[in-house]
CSV table of C-alpha atoms and ligand atoms in Angstrom, one decimal:
chain,number,residue,atom,x,y,z
A,119,MET,CA,-21.1,6.9,-12.6
A,120,PRO,CA,-17.2,7.3,-13.7
A,121,PHE,CA,-15.4,9.5,-11.0
A,122,ARG,CA,-14.8,12.7,-11.9
A,123,GLY,CA,-12.4,13.3,-9.7
A,124,VAL,CA,-11.6,15.9,-6.3
A,125,ASP,CA,-10.0,19.0,-7.1
A,126,TYR,CA,-11.0,21.9,-5.3
A,127,PHE,CA,-7.5,23.7,-5.8
A,128,SER,CA,-7.1,23.5,-9.5
A,129,VAL,CA,-4.1,20.8,-8.4
A,130,ASP,CA,-4.4,19.4,-11.7
A,131,SER,CA,-3.1,22.4,-13.3
A,132,LEU,CA,0.4,21.2,-11.4
A,133,PHE,CA,0.2,18.2,-13.8
A,134,SER,CA,1.7,17.5,-17.2
A,135,GLU,CA,-0.3,16.1,-19.8
A,136,GLN,CA,1.5,12.8,-19.4
A,137,GLU,CA,0.5,12.6,-15.9
A,138,LEU,CA,-3.4,13.1,-16.9
A,139,LEU,CA,-3.3,10.4,-19.4
A,140,VAL,CA,-1.6,7.9,-16.9
A,141,ARG,CA,-4.1,8.9,-14.2
A,142,GLN,CA,-7.1,8.3,-17.1
A,143,THR,CA,-5.9,5.2,-17.9
A,144,ALA,CA,-5.8,4.0,-14.0
A,145,ARG,CA,-9.0,5.6,-13.4
A,146,ARG,CA,-11.0,3.9,-16.2
A,147,PHE,CA,-9.3,0.6,-15.4
A,148,ALA,CA,-10.0,1.1,-11.2
A,149,ASP,CA,-14.0,1.7,-12.7
A,150,GLU,CA,-14.6,-0.2,-15.0
A,151,ARG,CA,-12.6,-3.6,-13.6
A,152,ILE,CA,-11.8,-3.2,-10.1
A,153,LEU,CA,-15.4,-1.4,-9.1
A,154,PRO,CA,-17.8,-4.1,-10.4
A,155,LEU,CA,-15.9,-7.2,-8.6
A,156,ILE,CA,-14.9,-5.4,-5.5
A,157,ARG,CA,-17.9,-5.4,-3.1
A,158,ASP,CA,-17.9,-9.5,-3.8
A,159,CYS,CA,-14.3,-9.4,-3.4
A,160,PHE,CA,-14.6,-8.0,0.2
A,161,ARG,CA,-17.5,-9.7,1.0
A,162,ASP,CA,-16.5,-13.4,0.1
A,163,ALA,CA,-12.6,-12.4,1.3
A,164,ARG,CA,-11.3,-13.3,-2.1
A,165,PHE,CA,-8.1,-11.6,-3.9
A,166,PRO,CA,-9.5,-11.0,-7.6
A,167,LYS,CA,-6.4,-12.7,-9.2
A,168,GLU,CA,-8.1,-12.5,-12.3
A,169,LEU,CA,-7.1,-8.8,-12.7
A,170,ILE,CA,-3.7,-9.4,-12.5
A,171,PRO,CA,-2.9,-9.8,-16.3
A,172,GLU,CA,-4.3,-6.7,-17.0
A,173,MET,CA,-2.7,-4.5,-14.2
A,174,ALA,CA,0.2,-5.9,-15.7
A,175,ASP,CA,-0.2,-5.2,-19.0
A,176,LEU,CA,-1.2,-1.7,-18.0
A,177,GLY,CA,2.5,-1.9,-16.6
A,178,PHE,CA,1.3,-1.3,-12.8
A,179,PHE,CA,3.9,-4.1,-11.2
A,180,GLY,CA,7.1,-2.1,-10.8
A,181,ALA,CA,5.7,1.1,-12.6
A,182,ASN,CA,8.3,3.5,-11.6
A,183,LEU,CA,11.5,0.7,-12.2
A,184,GLU,CA,13.6,0.9,-15.5
A,185,GLY,CA,14.5,-2.0,-17.4
A,186,TYR,CA,13.0,-5.4,-17.1
A,187,GLY,CA,9.7,-4.9,-19.2
A,188,CYS,CA,8.8,-2.3,-16.7
A,189,ALA,CA,6.5,1.2,-17.3
A,190,ALA,CA,9.7,3.3,-16.4
A,191,MET,CA,6.7,5.7,-15.1
A,192,SER,CA,7.7,8.9,-13.0
A,193,ASN,CA,7.3,9.0,-9.3
A,194,VAL,CA,4.1,11.1,-9.9
A,195,GLU,CA,2.7,9.2,-12.2
A,196,TYR,CA,3.2,5.9,-10.3
A,197,GLY,CA,1.7,7.6,-7.2
A,198,LEU,CA,-1.3,8.5,-9.5
A,199,VAL,CA,-1.7,4.6,-10.1
A,200,MET,CA,-1.6,4.1,-6.8
A,201,GLN,CA,-4.5,7.1,-5.9
A,202,GLU,CA,-6.7,5.9,-8.6
A,203,VAL,CA,-6.3,1.7,-7.5
A,204,GLU,CA,-6.7,2.5,-3.6
A,205,ARG,CA,-10.1,5.0,-4.6
A,206,VAL,CA,-11.7,1.4,-5.4
A,207,ASP,CA,-9.7,-0.3,-2.5
A,208,SER,CA,-6.7,-0.6,-0.6
A,209,GLY,CA,-6.6,-4.3,-1.0
A,210,ILE,CA,-5.7,-4.1,-4.4
A,211,ARG,CA,-2.9,-1.1,-4.1
A,212,SER,CA,-1.3,-3.3,-1.5
A,213,PHE,CA,-1.3,-5.9,-4.2
A,214,VAL,CA,0.3,-3.3,-6.4
A,215,SER,CA,2.3,-2.4,-3.5
A,216,VAL,CA,3.9,-5.3,-2.8
A,217,GLN,CA,4.8,-6.7,-5.8
A,218,GLY,CA,6.5,-3.8,-7.0
A,219,ALA,CA,8.0,-2.0,-3.8
A,220,LEU,CA,8.7,-4.6,-2.0
A,221,VAL,CA,9.8,-7.1,-4.2
A,222,MET,CA,10.9,-6.1,-7.6
A,223,TYR,CA,12.3,-3.3,-6.0
A,224,PRO,CA,14.7,-4.8,-3.7
A,225,ILE,CA,15.5,-7.5,-6.5
A,226,LEU,CA,16.7,-4.6,-9.1
A,227,SER,CA,18.7,-2.9,-6.0
A,228,PHE,CA,20.2,-5.6,-4.5
A,229,GLY,CA,19.7,-8.6,-6.8
A,230,SER,CA,22.4,-10.6,-8.9
A,231,ASP,CA,21.9,-10.4,-12.6
A,232,ALA,CA,20.8,-14.1,-12.8
A,233,GLN,CA,18.3,-12.9,-10.0
A,234,LYS,CA,16.9,-10.0,-11.8
A,235,ASN,CA,16.8,-12.0,-15.1
A,236,LYS,CA,15.0,-14.5,-13.5
A,237,TRP,CA,12.3,-12.7,-11.4
A,238,LEU,CA,12.0,-9.2,-12.8
A,239,PRO,CA,9.9,-10.2,-15.8
A,240,ALA,CA,7.9,-13.0,-14.7
A,241,LEU,CA,6.6,-10.4,-11.9
A,242,GLN,CA,6.5,-7.5,-14.1
A,243,SER,CA,3.8,-9.7,-16.5
A,244,GLY,CA,2.5,-11.0,-13.2
A,245,LYS,CA,3.4,-14.6,-14.3
A,246,ALA,CA,5.0,-14.4,-10.9
A,247,ILE,CA,3.8,-13.0,-7.2
A,248,GLY,CA,5.9,-12.0,-5.0
A,249,CYS,CA,5.4,-11.4,-0.9
A,250,PHE,CA,8.0,-9.5,1.7
A,251,GLY,CA,8.4,-11.3,4.8
A,252,LEU,CA,9.9,-8.9,7.0
A,253,THR,CA,7.4,-8.8,10.4
A,254,GLU,CA,7.3,-11.8,13.2
A,255,PRO,CA,4.9,-12.5,15.6
A,256,ASP,CA,6.9,-11.0,18.2
A,257,PHE,CA,8.3,-8.3,16.0
A,258,GLY,CA,6.5,-5.8,14.1
A,259,SER,CA,7.3,-2.2,14.5
A,260,ASN,CA,10.8,-3.6,15.9
A,261,PRO,CA,11.8,-5.7,12.9
A,262,ALA,CA,15.9,-5.1,14.4
A,263,GLY,CA,14.6,-7.9,16.9
A,264,MET,CA,14.0,-10.8,14.5
A,265,ARG,CA,14.2,-14.1,15.2
A,266,ALA,CA,14.6,-15.6,12.3
A,267,THR,CA,17.8,-16.7,11.5
A,268,ALA,CA,20.0,-18.1,8.5
A,269,ARG,CA,22.9,-20.3,8.7
A,270,ARG,CA,25.2,-20.8,6.2
A,271,ASP,CA,26.0,-24.6,5.5
A,272,GLY,CA,28.6,-25.0,2.8
A,273,ASP,CA,26.6,-23.7,-0.6
A,274,SER,CA,23.5,-22.9,0.8
A,275,TRP,CA,21.4,-21.4,3.5
A,276,VAL,CA,19.4,-22.8,6.2
A,277,LEU,CA,16.5,-21.1,7.5
A,278,ASN,CA,14.6,-20.8,10.6
A,279,GLY,CA,11.5,-19.1,11.9
A,280,GLU,CA,8.3,-17.2,11.6
A,281,LYS,CA,6.9,-14.6,9.5
A,282,THR,CA,3.3,-13.3,10.0
A,283,TRP,CA,0.9,-10.5,8.5
A,284,ILE,CA,2.3,-10.9,5.2
A,285,THR,CA,0.7,-9.5,2.1
A,286,ASN,CA,0.0,-12.1,-0.8
A,287,GLY,CA,1.7,-14.7,1.1
A,288,GLY,CA,-0.3,-17.7,0.5
A,289,ILE,CA,-0.6,-16.7,-3.3
A,290,SER,CA,3.3,-16.6,-4.0
A,291,ASP,CA,5.5,-18.1,-6.2
A,292,VAL,CA,8.6,-16.2,-4.6
A,293,ALA,CA,8.9,-14.8,-1.0
A,294,LEU,CA,11.5,-12.3,0.1
A,295,VAL,CA,12.2,-12.9,3.2
A,296,TRP,CA,14.2,-11.1,5.9
A,297,ALA,CA,16.7,-13.2,8.2
A,298,ARG,CA,19.0,-12.6,10.7
A,299,ALA,CA,22.8,-14.3,10.0
A,300,GLU,CA,26.3,-14.2,11.4
A,301,GLU,CA,26.7,-11.3,8.9
A,302,GLY,CA,23.5,-9.5,10.2
A,303,VAL,CA,20.5,-8.9,8.5
A,304,LEU,CA,20.4,-10.9,4.9
A,305,GLY,CA,17.3,-11.3,2.2
A,306,PHE,CA,16.6,-14.5,0.4
A,307,LEU,CA,14.1,-15.5,-2.1
A,308,VAL,CA,12.4,-18.6,-1.6
A,309,GLU,CA,10.4,-20.5,-4.2
A,310,THR,CA,7.3,-21.9,-3.3
A,311,GLY,CA,7.6,-25.5,-2.8
A,312,THR,CA,11.0,-25.6,-1.3
A,313,PRO,CA,10.7,-28.3,1.5
A,314,GLY,CA,11.0,-26.6,4.7
A,315,TYR,CA,8.8,-23.6,3.6
A,316,THR,CA,5.4,-23.4,4.1
A,317,THR,CA,2.4,-21.0,4.7
A,318,SER,CA,-0.9,-20.5,5.7
A,319,ASP,CA,-3.5,-17.8,5.5
A,320,ILE,CA,-5.1,-15.4,8.1
A,321,HIS,CA,-8.5,-15.3,8.2
A,322,GLY,CA,-11.3,-13.3,10.8
A,323,LYS,CA,-9.6,-10.3,9.1
A,324,TRP,CA,-12.4,-6.9,9.3
A,325,SER,CA,-9.7,-5.3,7.0
A,326,MET,CA,-8.2,-6.0,3.9
A,327,ARG,CA,-10.5,-8.9,3.0
A,328,ALA,CA,-9.8,-8.8,-0.7
A,329,SER,CA,-6.3,-9.1,-0.3
A,330,VAL,CA,-4.5,-12.5,1.2
A,331,THR,CA,-2.9,-12.5,4.3
A,332,SER,CA,-0.5,-15.4,5.5
A,333,SER,CA,2.2,-16.4,8.4
A,334,LEU,CA,5.1,-17.9,6.5
A,335,SER,CA,7.0,-20.8,8.1
A,336,PHE,CA,10.7,-22.1,7.7
A,337,SER,CA,11.7,-25.1,9.4
A,338,ASP,CA,15.3,-26.0,7.9
A,339,CYS,CA,14.3,-24.6,4.6
A,340,ARG,CA,17.5,-25.4,2.8
A,341,VAL,CA,18.4,-22.6,0.0
A,342,LYS,CA,21.6,-21.7,-2.3
A,343,GLU,CA,24.1,-19.3,-1.8
A,344,SER,CA,22.7,-17.9,-5.3
A,345,ASP,CA,19.3,-17.4,-4.0
A,346,ARG,CA,20.8,-14.6,-1.5
A,347,LEU,CA,20.1,-11.0,-2.4
A,348,PRO,CA,23.9,-10.2,-3.0
A,349,LEU,CA,23.9,-6.8,-2.2
A,350,ALA,CA,21.7,-6.5,0.5
A,351,LYS,CA,23.3,-6.1,4.0
A,352,GLY,CA,21.9,-5.1,7.2
A,353,LEU,CA,18.4,-3.8,8.3
A,354,LYS,CA,18.9,-0.4,6.2
A,355,ALA,CA,18.0,-2.9,3.3
A,356,PRO,CA,14.2,-3.8,4.0
A,357,LEU,CA,13.9,-0.4,5.2
A,358,SER,CA,15.1,1.1,2.1
A,359,CYS,CA,12.1,-0.9,0.7
A,360,LEU,CA,9.7,-0.5,3.2
A,361,SER,CA,10.2,3.8,2.2
A,362,GLN,CA,9.3,2.5,-1.6
A,363,ALA,CA,6.0,1.4,-0.3
A,364,ARG,CA,5.4,3.9,1.9
A,365,TYR,CA,5.6,6.7,-0.8
A,366,GLY,CA,3.0,4.9,-3.0
A,367,ILE,CA,0.5,4.3,0.4
A,368,GLY,CA,1.1,8.4,0.8
A,369,TRP,CA,-0.5,8.6,-2.8
A,370,GLY,CA,-2.8,5.9,-2.3
A,371,VAL,CA,-4.8,6.8,0.8
A,372,ILE,CA,-5.7,9.9,-1.2
A,373,GLY,CA,-8.1,8.1,-3.1
A,374,ALA,CA,-9.7,6.2,-0.7
A,375,ALA,CA,-10.1,9.8,0.8
A,376,MET,CA,-11.8,10.8,-2.5
A,377,ASP,CA,-14.1,8.3,-2.5
A,378,CYS,CA,-15.2,8.8,1.0
A,379,TYR,CA,-15.5,12.5,0.9
A,380,GLU,CA,-17.5,12.4,-2.5
A,381,THR,CA,-19.8,9.2,-1.5
A,382,ALA,CA,-20.7,11.8,1.8
A,383,ARG,CA,-20.8,14.7,-0.4
A,384,ALA,CA,-23.4,13.5,-2.9
A,385,TYR,CA,-25.5,11.4,-0.4
A,386,SER,CA,-25.5,15.0,1.7
A,387,VAL,CA,-27.1,16.6,-1.3
A,388,LEU,CA,-29.9,13.8,-1.8
A,389,ARG,CA,-30.6,12.8,1.6
A,390,LYS,CA,-33.3,15.3,3.0
A,391,GLN,CA,-34.5,15.2,6.6
A,392,PHE,CA,-36.7,18.1,8.6
A,393,ASP,CA,-39.0,19.6,6.3
A,394,ASP,CA,-37.8,18.1,3.4
A,395,LYS,CA,-34.5,20.0,3.1
A,396,PRO,CA,-31.1,18.2,2.5
A,397,ILE,CA,-29.0,17.3,5.2
A,398,ALA,CA,-26.2,19.5,2.9
A,399,SER,CA,-27.9,22.3,4.1
A,400,HIS,CA,-27.0,21.7,7.9
A,401,GLN,CA,-23.8,23.8,8.8
A,402,LEU,CA,-22.7,21.1,11.0
A,403,VAL,CA,-23.0,18.8,8.0
A,404,GLN,CA,-21.3,21.9,5.7
A,405,GLU,CA,-18.0,22.0,8.4
A,406,LYS,CA,-17.4,17.8,8.0
A,407,LEU,CA,-17.4,18.1,4.1
A,408,ALA,CA,-14.8,21.4,4.5
A,409,TRP,CA,-12.5,19.6,6.7
A,410,MET,CA,-12.3,16.4,4.5
A,411,ILE,CA,-11.9,18.9,1.5
A,412,THR,CA,-9.2,21.0,3.3
A,413,GLU,CA,-7.1,18.3,4.2
A,414,ILE,CA,-7.6,16.0,0.9
A,415,THR,CA,-6.1,19.1,-0.8
A,416,LYS,CA,-3.2,19.7,1.7
A,417,ALA,CA,-2.8,15.9,1.1
A,418,GLN,CA,-2.8,15.8,-2.7
A,419,LEU,CA,-0.1,19.1,-2.4
A,420,LEU,CA,2.2,17.0,-0.5
A,421,ALA,CA,1.8,13.8,-2.0
A,422,LEU,CA,2.9,16.0,-5.3
A,423,HIS,CA,5.9,17.7,-3.6
A,424,ALA,CA,7.1,14.4,-2.5
A,425,GLY,CA,6.4,12.9,-6.0
A,426,ARG,CA,8.5,16.2,-7.7
A,427,LEU,CA,11.4,15.3,-4.8
A,428,LYS,CA,11.5,12.2,-5.6
A,429,ASP,CA,12.0,12.2,-9.3
A,430,GLN,CA,14.7,14.5,-8.3
A,431,LYS,CA,16.4,12.5,-5.9
A,432,LYS,CA,15.6,14.5,-3.1
A,433,LEU,CA,13.3,12.6,-1.0
A,434,ASP,CA,14.1,11.1,2.3
A,435,PRO,CA,12.9,8.6,4.7
A,436,ALA,CA,11.9,11.0,7.1
A,437,HIS,CA,9.8,13.2,4.1
A,438,VAL,CA,7.9,9.8,3.6
A,439,SER,CA,7.4,9.2,6.9
A,440,MET,CA,5.1,12.7,7.4
A,441,LEU,CA,3.8,11.8,3.7
A,442,LYS,CA,2.4,8.0,4.9
A,443,ARG,CA,1.5,9.2,8.5
A,444,ASN,CA,-0.5,12.4,7.8
A,445,ASN,CA,-2.2,11.0,4.8
A,446,THR,CA,-3.2,8.4,5.9
A,447,ALA,CA,-4.6,9.5,9.1
A,448,ILE,CA,-6.7,12.3,7.2
A,449,ALA,CA,-7.8,9.6,5.1
A,450,LEU,CA,-8.9,7.5,7.8
A,451,ASP,CA,-10.8,10.7,9.0
A,452,CYS,CA,-12.5,10.9,6.1
A,453,ALA,CA,-13.9,7.6,6.2
A,454,ARG,CA,-15.4,8.2,9.2
A,455,LEU,CA,-16.8,11.6,9.0
A,456,SER,CA,-18.2,9.9,5.4
A,457,ARG,CA,-19.8,6.9,7.2
A,458,ASP,CA,-21.6,9.3,9.8
A,459,LEU,CA,-22.8,11.9,7.3
A,460,LEU,CA,-24.0,8.6,5.4
A,461,GLY,CA,-26.4,7.6,8.8
A,462,ALA,CA,-27.5,4.1,8.8
A,463,ASN,CA,-26.8,3.4,4.9
A,464,GLY,CA,-23.1,4.0,6.0
A,465,ILE,CA,-22.8,1.0,7.5
A,466,THR,CA,-23.9,-1.3,4.4
A,467,ASP,CA,-21.7,-2.6,1.6
A,468,GLU,CA,-23.8,-0.6,-0.8
A,469,TYR,CA,-21.8,2.2,0.0
A,470,PRO,CA,-17.5,1.8,0.0
A,471,VAL,CA,-17.0,4.2,2.9
A,472,MET,CA,-16.6,1.4,5.9
A,473,ARG,CA,-14.9,-1.0,3.5
A,474,HIS,CA,-12.2,1.7,3.1
A,475,LEU,CA,-12.7,3.1,6.6
A,476,CYS,CA,-12.0,-0.7,7.5
A,477,ASN,CA,-9.3,-1.0,5.0
A,478,LEU,CA,-7.2,2.4,6.2
A,479,GLU,CA,-7.0,0.6,9.4
A,480,THR,CA,-4.9,-1.9,8.2
A,481,VAL,CA,-3.0,1.1,6.4
A,482,LYS,CA,-2.3,3.3,9.4
A,483,THR,CA,-0.6,0.1,11.4
A,484,TYR,CA,1.6,-1.2,8.3
A,485,GLU,CA,4.6,-0.1,6.4
A,486,GLY,CA,5.3,1.3,9.7
A,487,THR,CA,2.1,2.6,12.3
A,488,ASP,CA,1.2,6.5,12.6
A,489,HIS,CA,3.3,6.0,16.2
A,490,ILE,CA,6.4,5.0,14.8
A,491,HIS,CA,6.6,7.8,11.7
A,492,ALA,CA,5.7,10.6,14.5
A,493,LEU,CA,9.2,9.0,16.4
A,494,VAL,CA,11.0,9.5,13.0
A,495,ILE,CA,9.7,12.9,12.5
A,496,GLY,CA,10.4,14.0,16.0
A,497,GLU,CA,14.0,12.0,15.8
A,498,ARG,CA,14.2,14.6,12.3
A,499,VAL,CA,13.2,18.0,14.3
A,500,THR,CA,14.8,17.1,17.8
A,501,GLY,CA,18.0,15.0,17.1
A,502,VAL,CA,16.8,12.6,19.7
A,503,ALA,CA,15.5,9.2,18.8
A,504,ALA,CA,12.9,7.8,20.8
A,505,TYR,CA,11.8,4.7,20.2
A,506,LYS,CA,13.2,3.1,22.9
B,270,FAD,C1,-3.3,-6.7,6.7
B,270,FAD,C2,-1.8,-6.7,7.0
B,270,FAD,C3,-0.5,-6.6,5.9
B,270,FAD,C4,0.5,-6.9,6.2
B,270,FAD,N1,1.5,-6.8,5.1
B,270,FAD,C5,2.6,-6.9,5.6
B,270,FAD,C6,4.0,-7.6,4.7
B,270,FAD,O1,3.6,-7.6,3.5
B,270,FAD,N2,5.3,-7.7,4.9
B,270,FAD,C7,5.4,-7.7,6.5
B,270,FAD,O2,6.7,-8.0,6.6
B,270,FAD,N3,4.1,-7.0,7.1
B,270,FAD,C8,2.9,-6.6,7.0
B,270,FAD,N4,2.3,-6.5,8.0
B,270,FAD,C9,3.0,-6.1,9.3
B,270,FAD,C10,2.9,-4.9,9.8
B,270,FAD,O3,3.5,-4.1,8.9
B,270,FAD,C11,2.9,-4.7,11.3
B,270,FAD,O4,1.6,-4.9,11.6
B,270,FAD,C12,3.2,-3.3,11.9
B,270,FAD,O5,4.7,-3.1,11.2
B,270,FAD,C13,3.1,-3.0,12.9
B,270,FAD,O6,3.6,-4.1,13.7
B,270,FAD,P1,2.6,-4.9,14.9
B,270,FAD,O7,1.4,-5.4,14.4
B,270,FAD,O8,3.7,-6.0,15.6
B,270,FAD,O9,2.3,-3.7,16.1
B,270,FAD,P2,3.2,-3.4,17.4
B,270,FAD,O10,4.4,-3.3,16.9
B,270,FAD,O11,3.0,-4.4,18.5
B,270,FAD,O12,2.3,-2.4,17.9
B,270,FAD,C14,1.6,-2.3,18.5
B,270,FAD,C15,1.2,-0.6,19.0
B,270,FAD,O13,2.0,-0.5,20.1
B,270,FAD,C16,2.9,0.6,19.2
B,270,FAD,N5,4.3,0.8,19.7
B,270,FAD,C17,5.3,0.3,19.5
B,270,FAD,N6,6.2,0.4,19.4
B,270,FAD,C18,6.1,1.7,20.0
B,270,FAD,C19,7.3,2.7,20.3
B,270,FAD,N7,8.7,2.4,20.5
B,270,FAD,N8,6.7,4.1,20.5
B,270,FAD,C20,5.4,4.1,20.6
B,270,FAD,N9,4.2,3.5,20.2
B,270,FAD,C21,5.1,2.3,20.0
B,270,FAD,C22,2.2,0.3,17.7
B,270,FAD,O14,2.7,2.2,17.1
B,270,FAD,C23,0.9,0.5,17.7
B,270,FAD,O15,-0.1,1.3,18.2
B,270,FAD,C24,1.0,-6.3,7.6
B,270,FAD,C25,-0.1,-6.1,8.5
B,270,FAD,C26,-1.2,-5.9,8.3
B,270,FAD,C27,-2.6,-5.8,9.4
């Protein structure tokens, strides 16, 4: 059955024809191309690389960027694409987010013309895959402590250090790596195959199984000065990329929440217990559905308002923190409630709910944990930073 959408409060009436068209295109792709593959991909811990050219043709990579073949979608259109992709799986949405918001966006914002010409058309068309290396084994929430170093040596830089939990790492053609130099934190484009650069994939994940996650290692890895992003200086450069990606997550998780809600709603009407009555006839069940649809509606309105502000260039990182934190939290709670309402069936992969639940545990952690975003909001409203 194609997905019909979840719209309790006529939120659809707030979208333009063009926005609805973009959503419909992404929805059809998600239903027809990702959905039939995803259960086996998750079981087999396989990222479906075969979907990359089709996602590229639909303009998913760097969708809200302009130039170099990018689709120049509005931020609301881009958000709706993220929502539809993540309605099927957070791992596939992660691929799209990393490629666009964490690799193409920084090259466009901080790169040289030569870097833009070399990488952006290739990344947009899916001919090249990128990854974003910020997290290290000992520095996740606090990237300011990073130990990876970049030492200038004539016309080149020598990179040393470890990055871990890097989405797309093992399948990337280029890694955007952040390292500490005398000048502060700098960003480098490191091509796969560069001597001294190796990757190893992380196995045993119960979450994001349809996404590749890797560690990156740099041992006297030499790159040219022309591979350094010339306009990226200091930690605010990678943090600005994270803000782009978090915005997409704020929309994406609504998709996962919608799928969990709709699965539970449909199941509760069909599943009968006690006197042959559907479980939907019980108040305790209805209360859970009512909670889910209310929170999804609030999340939809928050994302839409964030998108409109972003299109007006009025969205700031503290807004994005609230969007990412709230929408991820309610999506995870929807997944947990939905799993509960499906009873034993809820733990199998015949239904998408447990997969969403496992994936959303990662989404709660990456791109700034729930705690860290609470501290960003707390700092905004009190003026007091409480990270340390
Ligand atoms: C599947 C997956 C994909 C990822 N992809 C990428 C990627 O592509 N690129 C990349 O660079 N990184 C990536 N990450 C890493 C991710 O961004 C980090 O895991 C995240 O920043 C949290 O860091 P950590 O895991 O080291 O947890 P920690 O920072 O050790 O945090 C552990 C716990 O302590 C809490 N905590 C820490 N500091 C504070 C504080 N001051 N106040 C209150 N609580 C605090 C946290 O909220 C959390 O609950 C990925 C992670 C996963 C799981």
